[in-house]
Short mmCIF file of C-alpha atoms in Angstrom, two decimals:
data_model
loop_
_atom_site.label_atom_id
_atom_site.label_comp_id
_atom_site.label_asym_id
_atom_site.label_seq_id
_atom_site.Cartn_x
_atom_site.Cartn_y
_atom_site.Cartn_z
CA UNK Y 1 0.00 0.00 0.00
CA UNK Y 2 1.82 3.31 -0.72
CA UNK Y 3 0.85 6.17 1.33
CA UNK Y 4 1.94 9.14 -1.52
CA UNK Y 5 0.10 11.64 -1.52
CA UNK Y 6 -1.57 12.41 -5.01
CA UNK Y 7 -1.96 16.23 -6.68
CA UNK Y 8 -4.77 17.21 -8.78
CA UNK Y 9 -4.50 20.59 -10.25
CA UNK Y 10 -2.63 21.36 -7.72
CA UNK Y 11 -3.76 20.38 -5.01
CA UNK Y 12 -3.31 17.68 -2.75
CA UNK Y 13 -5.34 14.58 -2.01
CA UNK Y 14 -5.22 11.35 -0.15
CA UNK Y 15 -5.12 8.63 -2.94
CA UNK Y 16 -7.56 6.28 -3.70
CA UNK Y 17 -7.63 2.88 -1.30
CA UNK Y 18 -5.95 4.93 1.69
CA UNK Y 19 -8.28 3.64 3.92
CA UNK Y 20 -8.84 -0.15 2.62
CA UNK Y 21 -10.00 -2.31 3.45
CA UNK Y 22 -7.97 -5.23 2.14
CA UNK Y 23 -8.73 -7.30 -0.28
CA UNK Y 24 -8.07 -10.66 1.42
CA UNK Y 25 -6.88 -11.18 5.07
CA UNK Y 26 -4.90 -13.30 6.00
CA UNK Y 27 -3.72 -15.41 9.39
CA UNK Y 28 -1.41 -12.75 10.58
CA UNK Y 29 -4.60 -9.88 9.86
CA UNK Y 30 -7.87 -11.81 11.17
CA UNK Y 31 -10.67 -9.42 11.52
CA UNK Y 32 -12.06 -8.48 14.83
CA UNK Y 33 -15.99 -8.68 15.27
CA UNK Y 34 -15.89 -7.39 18.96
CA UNK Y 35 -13.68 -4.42 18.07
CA UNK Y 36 -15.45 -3.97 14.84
CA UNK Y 37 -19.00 -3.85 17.06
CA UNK Y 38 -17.82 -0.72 18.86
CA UNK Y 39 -16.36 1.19 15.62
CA UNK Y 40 -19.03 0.66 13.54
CA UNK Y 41 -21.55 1.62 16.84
CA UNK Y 42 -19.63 5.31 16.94
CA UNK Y 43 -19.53 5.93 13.42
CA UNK Y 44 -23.09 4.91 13.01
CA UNK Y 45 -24.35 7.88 15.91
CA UNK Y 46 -21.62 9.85 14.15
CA UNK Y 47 -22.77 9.88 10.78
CA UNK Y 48 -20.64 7.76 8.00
CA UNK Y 49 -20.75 11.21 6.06
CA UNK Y 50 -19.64 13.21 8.86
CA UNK Y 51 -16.47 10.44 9.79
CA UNK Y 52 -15.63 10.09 6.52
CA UNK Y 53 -14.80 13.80 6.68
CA UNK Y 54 -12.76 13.12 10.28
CA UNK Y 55 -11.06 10.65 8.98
CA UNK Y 56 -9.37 11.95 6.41
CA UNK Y 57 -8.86 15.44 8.38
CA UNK Y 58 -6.80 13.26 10.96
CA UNK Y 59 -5.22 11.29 8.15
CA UNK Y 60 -3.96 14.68 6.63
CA UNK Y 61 -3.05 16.13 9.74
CA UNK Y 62 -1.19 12.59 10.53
CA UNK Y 63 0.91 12.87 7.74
CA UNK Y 64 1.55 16.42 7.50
CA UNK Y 65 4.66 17.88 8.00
CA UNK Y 66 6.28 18.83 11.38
CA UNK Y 67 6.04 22.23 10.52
CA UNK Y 68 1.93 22.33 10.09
CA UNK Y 69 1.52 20.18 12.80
CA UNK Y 70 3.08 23.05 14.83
CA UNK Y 71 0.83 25.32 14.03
CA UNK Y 72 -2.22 23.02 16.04
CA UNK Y 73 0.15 21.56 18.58
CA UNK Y 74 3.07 22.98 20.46
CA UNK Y 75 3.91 19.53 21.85
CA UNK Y 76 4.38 17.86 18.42
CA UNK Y 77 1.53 15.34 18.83
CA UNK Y 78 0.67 13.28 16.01
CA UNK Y 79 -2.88 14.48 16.04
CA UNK Y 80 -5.00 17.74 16.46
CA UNK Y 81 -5.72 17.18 20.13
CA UNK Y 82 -9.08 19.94 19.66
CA UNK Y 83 -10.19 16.43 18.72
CA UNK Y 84 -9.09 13.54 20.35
CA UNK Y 85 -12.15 11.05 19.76
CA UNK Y 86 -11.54 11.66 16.35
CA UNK Y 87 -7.50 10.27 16.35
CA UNK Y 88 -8.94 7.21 19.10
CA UNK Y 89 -11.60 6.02 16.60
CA UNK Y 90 -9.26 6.26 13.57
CA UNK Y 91 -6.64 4.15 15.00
CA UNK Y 92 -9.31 1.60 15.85
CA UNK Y 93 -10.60 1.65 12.64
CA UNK Y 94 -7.10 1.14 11.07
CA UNK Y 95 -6.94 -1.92 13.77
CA UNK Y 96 -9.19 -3.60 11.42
CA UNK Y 97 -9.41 -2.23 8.31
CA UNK Y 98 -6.32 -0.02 7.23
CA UNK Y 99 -3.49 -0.99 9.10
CA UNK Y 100 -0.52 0.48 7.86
CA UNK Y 101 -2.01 3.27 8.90
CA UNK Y 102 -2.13 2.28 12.95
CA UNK Y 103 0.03 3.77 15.17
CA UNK Y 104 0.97 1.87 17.86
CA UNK Y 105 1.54 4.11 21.42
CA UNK Y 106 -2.25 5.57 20.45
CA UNK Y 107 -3.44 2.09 19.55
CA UNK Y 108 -2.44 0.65 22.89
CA UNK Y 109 -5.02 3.41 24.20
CA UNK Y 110 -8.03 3.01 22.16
CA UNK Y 111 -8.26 -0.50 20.84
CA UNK Y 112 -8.68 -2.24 23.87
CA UNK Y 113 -11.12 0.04 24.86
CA UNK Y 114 -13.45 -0.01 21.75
CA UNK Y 115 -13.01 -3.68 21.70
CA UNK Y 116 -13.84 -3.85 25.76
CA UNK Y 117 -17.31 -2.34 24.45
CA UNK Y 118 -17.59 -4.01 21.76
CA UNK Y 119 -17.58 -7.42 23.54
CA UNK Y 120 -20.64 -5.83 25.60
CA UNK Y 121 -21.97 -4.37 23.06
CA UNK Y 122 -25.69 -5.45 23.09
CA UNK Y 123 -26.08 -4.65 26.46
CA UNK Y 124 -24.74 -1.44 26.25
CA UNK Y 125 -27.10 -0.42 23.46
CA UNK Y 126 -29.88 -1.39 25.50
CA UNK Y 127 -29.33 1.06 28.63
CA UNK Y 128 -31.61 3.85 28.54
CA UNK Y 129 -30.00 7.18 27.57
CA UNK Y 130 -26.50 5.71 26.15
CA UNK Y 131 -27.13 7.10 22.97
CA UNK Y 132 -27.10 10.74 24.50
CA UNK Y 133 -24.06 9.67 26.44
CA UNK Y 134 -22.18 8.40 23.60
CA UNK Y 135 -22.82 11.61 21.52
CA UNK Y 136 -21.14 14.21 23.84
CA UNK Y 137 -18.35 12.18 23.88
CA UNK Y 138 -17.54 12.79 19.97
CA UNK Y 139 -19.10 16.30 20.50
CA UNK Y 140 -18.70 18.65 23.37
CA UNK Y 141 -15.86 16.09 25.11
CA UNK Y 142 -14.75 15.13 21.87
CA UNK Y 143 -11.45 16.72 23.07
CA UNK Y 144 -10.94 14.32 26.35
CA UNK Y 145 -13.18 11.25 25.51
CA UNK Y 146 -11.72 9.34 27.91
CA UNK Y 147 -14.46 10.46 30.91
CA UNK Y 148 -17.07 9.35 28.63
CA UNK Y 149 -15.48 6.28 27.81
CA UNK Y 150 -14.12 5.28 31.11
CA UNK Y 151 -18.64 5.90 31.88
CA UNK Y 152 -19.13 3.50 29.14
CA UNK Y 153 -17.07 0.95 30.14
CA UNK Y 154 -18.36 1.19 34.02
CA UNK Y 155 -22.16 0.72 32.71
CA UNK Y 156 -21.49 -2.13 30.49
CA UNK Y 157 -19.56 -3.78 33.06
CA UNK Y 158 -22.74 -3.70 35.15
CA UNK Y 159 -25.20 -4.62 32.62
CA UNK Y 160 -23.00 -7.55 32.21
CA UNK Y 161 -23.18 -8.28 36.34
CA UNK Y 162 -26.61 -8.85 35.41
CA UNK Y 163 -27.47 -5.29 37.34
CA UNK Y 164 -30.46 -2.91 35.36
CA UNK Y 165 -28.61 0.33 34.27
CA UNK Y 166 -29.51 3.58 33.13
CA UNK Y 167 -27.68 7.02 32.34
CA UNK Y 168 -28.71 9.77 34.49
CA UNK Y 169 -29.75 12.85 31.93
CA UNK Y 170 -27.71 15.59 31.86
CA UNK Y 171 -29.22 19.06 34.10
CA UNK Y 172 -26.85 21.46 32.54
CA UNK Y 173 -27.05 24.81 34.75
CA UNK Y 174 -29.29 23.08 37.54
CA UNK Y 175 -27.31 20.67 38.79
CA UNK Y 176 -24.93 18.69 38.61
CA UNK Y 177 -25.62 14.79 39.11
CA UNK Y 178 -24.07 11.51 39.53
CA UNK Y 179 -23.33 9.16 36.17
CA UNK Y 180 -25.74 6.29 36.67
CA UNK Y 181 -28.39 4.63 38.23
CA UNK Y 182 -27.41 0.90 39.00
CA UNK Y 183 -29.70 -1.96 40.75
CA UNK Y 184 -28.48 -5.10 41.60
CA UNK Y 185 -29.45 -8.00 43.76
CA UNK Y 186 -32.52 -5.75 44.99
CA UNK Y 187 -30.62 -2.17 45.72
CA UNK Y 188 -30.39 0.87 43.76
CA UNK Y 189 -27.00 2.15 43.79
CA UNK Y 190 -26.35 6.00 42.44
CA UNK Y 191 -22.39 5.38 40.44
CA UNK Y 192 -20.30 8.32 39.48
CA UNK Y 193 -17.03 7.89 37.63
CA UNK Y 194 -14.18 9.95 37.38
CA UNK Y 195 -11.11 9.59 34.98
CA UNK Y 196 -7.54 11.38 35.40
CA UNK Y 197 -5.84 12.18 32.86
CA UNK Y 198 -2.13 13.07 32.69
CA UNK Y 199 -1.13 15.80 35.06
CA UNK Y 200 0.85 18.80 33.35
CA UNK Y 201 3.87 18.47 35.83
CA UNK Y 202 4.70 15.17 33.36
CA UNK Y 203 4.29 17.46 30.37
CA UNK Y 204 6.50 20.08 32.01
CA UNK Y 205 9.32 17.54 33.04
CA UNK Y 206 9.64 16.59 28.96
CA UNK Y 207 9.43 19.45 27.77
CA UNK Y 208 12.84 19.94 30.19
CA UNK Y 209 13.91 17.18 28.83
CA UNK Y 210 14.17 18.69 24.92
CA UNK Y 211 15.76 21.65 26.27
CA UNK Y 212 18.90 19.79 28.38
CA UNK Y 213 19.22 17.29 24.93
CA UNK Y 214 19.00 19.27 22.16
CA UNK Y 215 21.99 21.00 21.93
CA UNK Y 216 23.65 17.38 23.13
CA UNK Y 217 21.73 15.67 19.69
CA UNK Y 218 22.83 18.79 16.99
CA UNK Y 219 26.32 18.55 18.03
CA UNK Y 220 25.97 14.28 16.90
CA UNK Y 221 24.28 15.26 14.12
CA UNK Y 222 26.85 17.59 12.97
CA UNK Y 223 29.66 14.99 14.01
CA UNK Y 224 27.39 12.01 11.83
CA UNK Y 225 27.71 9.97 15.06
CA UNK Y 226 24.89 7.39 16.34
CA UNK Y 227 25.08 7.55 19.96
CA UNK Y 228 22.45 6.29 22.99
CA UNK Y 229 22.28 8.16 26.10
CA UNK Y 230 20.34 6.83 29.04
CA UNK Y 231 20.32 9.46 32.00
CA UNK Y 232 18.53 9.23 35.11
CA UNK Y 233 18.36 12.68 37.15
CA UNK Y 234 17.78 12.54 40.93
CA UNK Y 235 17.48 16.28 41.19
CA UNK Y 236 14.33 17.44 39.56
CA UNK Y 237 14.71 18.33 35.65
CA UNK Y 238 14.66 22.18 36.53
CA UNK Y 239 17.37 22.31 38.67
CA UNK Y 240 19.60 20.24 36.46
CA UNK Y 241 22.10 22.59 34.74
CA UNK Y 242 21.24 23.33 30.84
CA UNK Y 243 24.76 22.26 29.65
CA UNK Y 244 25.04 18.55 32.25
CA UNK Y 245 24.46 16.67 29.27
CA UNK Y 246 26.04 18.72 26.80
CA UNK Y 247 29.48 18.49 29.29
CA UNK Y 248 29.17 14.40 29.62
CA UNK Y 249 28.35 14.42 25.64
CA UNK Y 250 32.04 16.66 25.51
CA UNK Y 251 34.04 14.05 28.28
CA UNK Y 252 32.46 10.97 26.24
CA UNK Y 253 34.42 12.54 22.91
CA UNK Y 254 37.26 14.06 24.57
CA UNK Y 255 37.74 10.32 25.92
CA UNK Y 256 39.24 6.94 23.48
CA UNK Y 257 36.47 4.97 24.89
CA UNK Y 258 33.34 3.55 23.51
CA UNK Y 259 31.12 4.90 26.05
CA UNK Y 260 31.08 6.92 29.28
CA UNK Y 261 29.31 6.10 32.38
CA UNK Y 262 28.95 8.77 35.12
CA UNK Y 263 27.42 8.89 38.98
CA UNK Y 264 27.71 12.34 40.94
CA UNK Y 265 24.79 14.41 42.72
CA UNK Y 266 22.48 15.06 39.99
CA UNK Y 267 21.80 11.98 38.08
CA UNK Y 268 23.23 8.76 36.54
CA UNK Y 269 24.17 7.12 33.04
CA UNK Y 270 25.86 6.57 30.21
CA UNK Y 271 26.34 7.46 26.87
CA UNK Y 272 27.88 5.81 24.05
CA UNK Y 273 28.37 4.60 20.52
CA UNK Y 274 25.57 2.66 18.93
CA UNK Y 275 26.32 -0.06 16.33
CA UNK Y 276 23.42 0.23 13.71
CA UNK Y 277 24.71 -3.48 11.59
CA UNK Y 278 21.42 -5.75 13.41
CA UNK Y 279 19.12 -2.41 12.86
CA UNK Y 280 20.14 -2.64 8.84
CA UNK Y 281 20.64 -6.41 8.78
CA UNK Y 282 16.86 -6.46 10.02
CA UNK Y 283 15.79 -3.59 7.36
CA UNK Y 284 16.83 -5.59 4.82
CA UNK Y 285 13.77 -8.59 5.42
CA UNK Y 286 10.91 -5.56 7.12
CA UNK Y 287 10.22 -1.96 7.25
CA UNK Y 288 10.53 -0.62 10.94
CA UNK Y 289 8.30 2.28 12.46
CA UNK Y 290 10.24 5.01 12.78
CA UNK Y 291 9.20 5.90 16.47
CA UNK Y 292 8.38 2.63 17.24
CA UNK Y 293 9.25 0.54 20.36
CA UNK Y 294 10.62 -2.48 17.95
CA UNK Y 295 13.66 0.19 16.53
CA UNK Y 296 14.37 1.98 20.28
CA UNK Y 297 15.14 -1.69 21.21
CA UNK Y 298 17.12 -2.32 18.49
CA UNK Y 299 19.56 1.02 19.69
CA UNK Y 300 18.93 1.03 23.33
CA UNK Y 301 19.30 -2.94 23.51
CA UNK Y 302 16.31 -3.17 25.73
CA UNK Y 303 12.52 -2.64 25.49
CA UNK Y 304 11.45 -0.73 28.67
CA UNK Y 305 7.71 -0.27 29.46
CA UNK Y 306 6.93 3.06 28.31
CA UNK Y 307 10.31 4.83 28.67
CA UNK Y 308 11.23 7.99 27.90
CA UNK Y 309 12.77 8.85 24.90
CA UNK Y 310 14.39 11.58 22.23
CA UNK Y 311 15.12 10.31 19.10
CA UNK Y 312 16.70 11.90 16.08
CA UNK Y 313 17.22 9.46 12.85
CA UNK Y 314 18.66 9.84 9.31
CA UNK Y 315 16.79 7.14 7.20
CA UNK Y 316 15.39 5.97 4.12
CA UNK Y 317 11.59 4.96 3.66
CA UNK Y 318 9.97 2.95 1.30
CA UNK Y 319 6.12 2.60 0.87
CA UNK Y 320 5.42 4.50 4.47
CA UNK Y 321 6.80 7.58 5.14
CA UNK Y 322 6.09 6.51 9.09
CA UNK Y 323 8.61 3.36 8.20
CA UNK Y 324 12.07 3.43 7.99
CA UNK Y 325 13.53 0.91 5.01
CA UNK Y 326 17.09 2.26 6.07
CA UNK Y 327 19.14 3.72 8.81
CA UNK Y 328 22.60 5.62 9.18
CA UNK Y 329 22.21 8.02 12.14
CA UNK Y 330 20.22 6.95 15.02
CA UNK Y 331 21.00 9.30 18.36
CA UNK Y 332 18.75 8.45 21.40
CA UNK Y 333 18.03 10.08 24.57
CA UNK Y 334 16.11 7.23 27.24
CA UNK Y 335 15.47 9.28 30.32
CA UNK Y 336 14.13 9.29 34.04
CA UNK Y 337 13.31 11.59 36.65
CA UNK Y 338 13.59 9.90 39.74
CA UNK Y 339 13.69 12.34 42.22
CA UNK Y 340 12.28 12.80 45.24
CA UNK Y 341 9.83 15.80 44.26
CA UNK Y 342 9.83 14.37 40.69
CA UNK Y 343 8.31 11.22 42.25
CA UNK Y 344 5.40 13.08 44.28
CA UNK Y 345 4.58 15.34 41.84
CA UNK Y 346 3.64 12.67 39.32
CA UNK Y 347 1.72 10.08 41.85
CA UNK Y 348 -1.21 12.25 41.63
CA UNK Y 349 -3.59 11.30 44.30
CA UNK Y 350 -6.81 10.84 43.84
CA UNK Y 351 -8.11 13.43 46.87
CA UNK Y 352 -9.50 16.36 44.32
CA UNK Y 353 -11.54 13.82 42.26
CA UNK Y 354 -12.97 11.42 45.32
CA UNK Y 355 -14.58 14.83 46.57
CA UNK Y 356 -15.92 16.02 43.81
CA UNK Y 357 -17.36 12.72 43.01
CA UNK Y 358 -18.55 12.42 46.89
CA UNK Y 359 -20.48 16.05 45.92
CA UNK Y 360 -22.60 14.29 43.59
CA UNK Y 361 -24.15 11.71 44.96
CA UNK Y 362 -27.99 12.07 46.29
CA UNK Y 363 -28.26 12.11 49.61
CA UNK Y 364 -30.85 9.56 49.53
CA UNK Y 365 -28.90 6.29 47.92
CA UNK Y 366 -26.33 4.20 48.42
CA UNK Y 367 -23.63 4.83 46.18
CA UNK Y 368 -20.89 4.41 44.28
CA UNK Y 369 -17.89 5.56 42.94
CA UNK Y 370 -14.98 4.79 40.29
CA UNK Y 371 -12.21 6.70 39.53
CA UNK Y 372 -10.11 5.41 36.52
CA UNK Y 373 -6.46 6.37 35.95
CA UNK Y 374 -3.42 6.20 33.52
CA UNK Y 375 -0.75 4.48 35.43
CA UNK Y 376 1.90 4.35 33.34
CA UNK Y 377 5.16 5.79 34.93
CA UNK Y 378 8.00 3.91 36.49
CA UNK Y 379 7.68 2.13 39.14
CA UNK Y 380 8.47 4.50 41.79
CA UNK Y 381 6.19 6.69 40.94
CA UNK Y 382 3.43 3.84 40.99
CA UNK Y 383 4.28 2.25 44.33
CA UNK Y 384 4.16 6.03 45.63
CA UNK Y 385 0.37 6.92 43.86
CA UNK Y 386 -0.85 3.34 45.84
CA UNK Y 387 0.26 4.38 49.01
CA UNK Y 388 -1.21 7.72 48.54
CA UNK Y 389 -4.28 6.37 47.32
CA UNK Y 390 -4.87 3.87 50.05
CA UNK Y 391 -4.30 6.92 52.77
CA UNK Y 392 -6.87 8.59 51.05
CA UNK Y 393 -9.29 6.43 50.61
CA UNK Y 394 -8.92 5.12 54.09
CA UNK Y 395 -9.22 8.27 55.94
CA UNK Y 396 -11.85 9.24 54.04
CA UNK Y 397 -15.49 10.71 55.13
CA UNK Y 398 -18.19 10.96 53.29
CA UNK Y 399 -20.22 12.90 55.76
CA UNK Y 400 -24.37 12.46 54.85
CA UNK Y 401 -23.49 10.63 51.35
CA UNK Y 402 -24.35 7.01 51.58
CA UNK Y 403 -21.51 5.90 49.83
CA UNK Y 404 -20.64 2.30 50.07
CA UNK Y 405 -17.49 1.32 47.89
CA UNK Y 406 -14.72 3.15 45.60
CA UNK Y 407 -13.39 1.52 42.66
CA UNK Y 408 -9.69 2.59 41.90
CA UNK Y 409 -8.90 1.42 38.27
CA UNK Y 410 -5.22 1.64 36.97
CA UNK Y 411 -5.03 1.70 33.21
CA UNK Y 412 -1.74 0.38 31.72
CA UNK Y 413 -1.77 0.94 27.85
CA UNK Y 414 1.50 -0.32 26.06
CA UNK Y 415 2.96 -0.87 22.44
CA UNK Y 416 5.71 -3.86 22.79
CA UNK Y 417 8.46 -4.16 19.98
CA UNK Y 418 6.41 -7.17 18.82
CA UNK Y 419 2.79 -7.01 19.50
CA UNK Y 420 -0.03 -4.07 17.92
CA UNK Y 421 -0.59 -3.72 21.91
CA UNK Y 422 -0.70 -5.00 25.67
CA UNK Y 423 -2.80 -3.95 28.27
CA UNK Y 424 -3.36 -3.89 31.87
CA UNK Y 425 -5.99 -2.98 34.22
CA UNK Y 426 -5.35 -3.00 38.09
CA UNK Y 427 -8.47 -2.85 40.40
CA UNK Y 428 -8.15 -1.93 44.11
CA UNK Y 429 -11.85 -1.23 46.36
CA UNK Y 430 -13.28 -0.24 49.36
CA UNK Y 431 -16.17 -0.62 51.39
CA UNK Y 432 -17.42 1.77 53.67
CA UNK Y 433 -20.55 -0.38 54.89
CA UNK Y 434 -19.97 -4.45 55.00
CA UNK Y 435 -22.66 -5.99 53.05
CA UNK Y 436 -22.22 -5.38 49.53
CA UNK Y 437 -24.00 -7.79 47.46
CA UNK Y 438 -21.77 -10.94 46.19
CA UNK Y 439 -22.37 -9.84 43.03
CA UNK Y 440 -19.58 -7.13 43.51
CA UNK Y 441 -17.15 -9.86 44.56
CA UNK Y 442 -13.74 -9.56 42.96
CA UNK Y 443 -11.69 -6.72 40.80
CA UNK Y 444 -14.63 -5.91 38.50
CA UNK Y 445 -12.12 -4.81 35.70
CA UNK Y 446 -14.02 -3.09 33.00
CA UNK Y 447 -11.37 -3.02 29.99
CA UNK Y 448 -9.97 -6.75 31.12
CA UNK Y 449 -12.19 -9.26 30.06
CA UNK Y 450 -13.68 -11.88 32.61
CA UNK Y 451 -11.58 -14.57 30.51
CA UNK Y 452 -8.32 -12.95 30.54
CA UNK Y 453 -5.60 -14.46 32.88
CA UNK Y 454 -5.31 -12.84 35.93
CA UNK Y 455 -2.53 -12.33 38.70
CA UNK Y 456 -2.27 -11.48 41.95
CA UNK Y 457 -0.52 -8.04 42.71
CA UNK Y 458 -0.26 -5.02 40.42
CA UNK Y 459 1.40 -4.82 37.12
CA UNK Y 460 4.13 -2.78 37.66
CA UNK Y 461 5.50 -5.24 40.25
CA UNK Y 462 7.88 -7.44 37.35
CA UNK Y 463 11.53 -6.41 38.15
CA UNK Y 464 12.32 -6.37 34.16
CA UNK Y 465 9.74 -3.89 34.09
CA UNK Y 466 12.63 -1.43 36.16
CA UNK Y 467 15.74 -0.13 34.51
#
């Protein structure tokens, strides 16, 4: 499939069978009823005119330049964030149908997802209101979808407990009220969900990050030199000088060795030459993504969950201009904050959003609530957001609100060198009264389904998972 762009009188144009589907799949492309449920659910409220239009506004934006990205997105996303349904629903869609178009990081986040509601998909089309629900989430929240989501997910997972379920109607400028009304086992429960998303301190700290390597990756670029660099600050990334790399990038080539490793008060690493002979020996069978996790193993030498990185790359592509078909400069920056204050900023607790939920609950009914959360950092930063969360929760009062559990779900999107994506979902609860009904026994994941394997602990326990 070549993804060149085609020009007619001038002007530019996505050519024709950009968006499949193919004509025969085979073993290694199987289709996906479950995930195909959910896609063809959202386009259907959506309008097939109105996402055709979408989709090709986040295909062009996708493979637009870096400059005209820049003019939507400071941060250098991949995708106009004014609409992030839009770039979740698209990547699903290229799951099944186009997928040389999929990109895997975003993927990791929306597949599972779709294809959680896809698997309960006729019960969630037969809760009351859903309809309305699901529309505000590609229209007024079309920008952060994941609250509406993370609502759809929750309600589906109850309808499939075997509880009755409805959406409570929007009161916009009355009054704010809780998500949904839930009975099960002979009680009503009111259930409001709340979902995090990524705090800006994260943002901040890699934004740092392009400032202390970017001199550090034009002076290899002017030297034609493919070098990895994995640093690990223990002072937080503001206080770190702007020229600490840029002086262990001068010792490393002042030096006759290969590589340079360094310990003192602000951080830890190394840096050193990279040996791009497997990367080219491996381009010469497949086409690698450029960004991908499958080449930042191939130059760091290890696939770390998530990681940090700063790439820069010299390459040739082929049919996919988001594919590299060669290689001859590859310089890589794999960093961590691991500070103290770096730590506590980024285990966000969950205080803010337990209250606010709390807020909205009736007086009357028992309740309650789940709060859903990205937990992908390192390690530290996860054991530290547990025992925050558990204080929390624990010393918690509702005051007059009848609640009777919170739900605490961990969300662990990945993209591994070798799979599309992996997934895991973490449940923690707690009562407040002591006679739930036994229907509520267990983690009640509602992305995991009930026949996926499941482990004791939490995921980020695995000490391969730590660099």
């Amino acid at each position: 499939m070549s993804i060149a762009w085609e020009y007619v009188d001038g002007q530019r144009r996505l050519p024709e069978g950009f968006f499949g589907p193919p004509e025969e799949r085979g073993e290694d492309w199987p289709d996906d009823p479950e995930l195909r449920a959910a896609v063809e659910w959202f386009i259907e409220l959506l309008g097939h005119d109105e996402w055709e239009r979408k989709r090709t506004e986040v295909a062009e934006f996708f493979y637009s330049s870096p400059e005209e990205k820049v003019t939507f997105d400071s941060r250098g996303r991949y995708f106009d964030s004014s609409d992030t349904f839009a770039w979740y629903l698209f990547h699903a869609e290229a799951f099944l149908d186009y997928v040389w178009h999929y990109e895997p990081m975003t993927g990791s986040k929306a597949v599972p997802v779709f294809k959680a509601l896809g698997q309960r998909m006729d019960l969630l089309k037969a809760i009351p209101n859903v309809e309305e629900r699901a529309r505000r989430i590609f229209g007024s929240e079309r920008s952060q979808p994941n609250g509406g989501l993370f609502e759809l997910l929750v309600a589906s997972k109850y309808a499939e407990l075997g509880a009755t379920v409805s959406f409570k109607p929007e009161q916009p400028g009355i009054a704010k009220t809780h998500d949904l009304d839930v009975e099960l086992s002979g009680r009503k429960f009111a259930v409001e969900c709340k979902r995090m998303d990524a705090g800006d301190y994260a943002e901040s700290e890699r934004a740092r990050a392009r400032v202390l390597w970017g001199p550090v990756a034009n002076q290899f670029v002017r030297l034609r030199r493919s070098v990895f660099c994995n640093a690990n600050f223990l002072v937080p990334l503001e206080d770190v000088p702007d020229d600490y790399l840029l002086s262990k990038a001068h010792e490393f080539l002042s030096g006759d060795a290969s590589n340079l490793i360094w310990n003192d008060e602000i951080g830890w690493g190394g840096i050193g030459n990279v040996d791009l002979a497997p990367l080219n020996q491996h381009l010469e069978d497949y086409d690698v993504l450029i960004d991908g996790t499958l080449f930042h193993e191939f130059i760091a030498g290890v696939y770390i969950r998530n990681a940090s990185i700063i790439q820069t790359t010299r390459h040739m592509t082929d049919a996919s201009p988001r594919h590299m078909s060669e290689c001859d400069l590859a310089i890589m920056l794999r960093w961590a904050s691991v500070s103290h204050d770096s730590i506590e900023r980024k285990a966000r607790d969950i205080t803010r959003h337990l209250a606010r939920a709390n807020e909205q609950l009736p007086d009357d009914c028992d309740a309650i609530v789940h709060i859903g959360f990205d937990a992908v950092d390192r390690a530290e930063v996860e054991v530290r957001r547990r025992q925050r969360i558990f204080e929390t929760v624990n010393n918690f009062d509702p005051g007059d609100k009848r609640l009777c559990r919170v739900y605490c779900h961990w969300f662990a999107p990945e993209s591994p060198p070798h799979e599309a994506w992996a997934y895991d979902e973490t449940v923690n609860w707690f009562d407040f009264v002591p006679d739930m009904p036994q229907n509520f026994a267990g983690a009640m994941t509602v992305v995991m389904p009930e026949s996926a394997d499941f482990r004791e602990g939490v995921h980020w326990e695995p000490s391969d998972q730590t660099p």
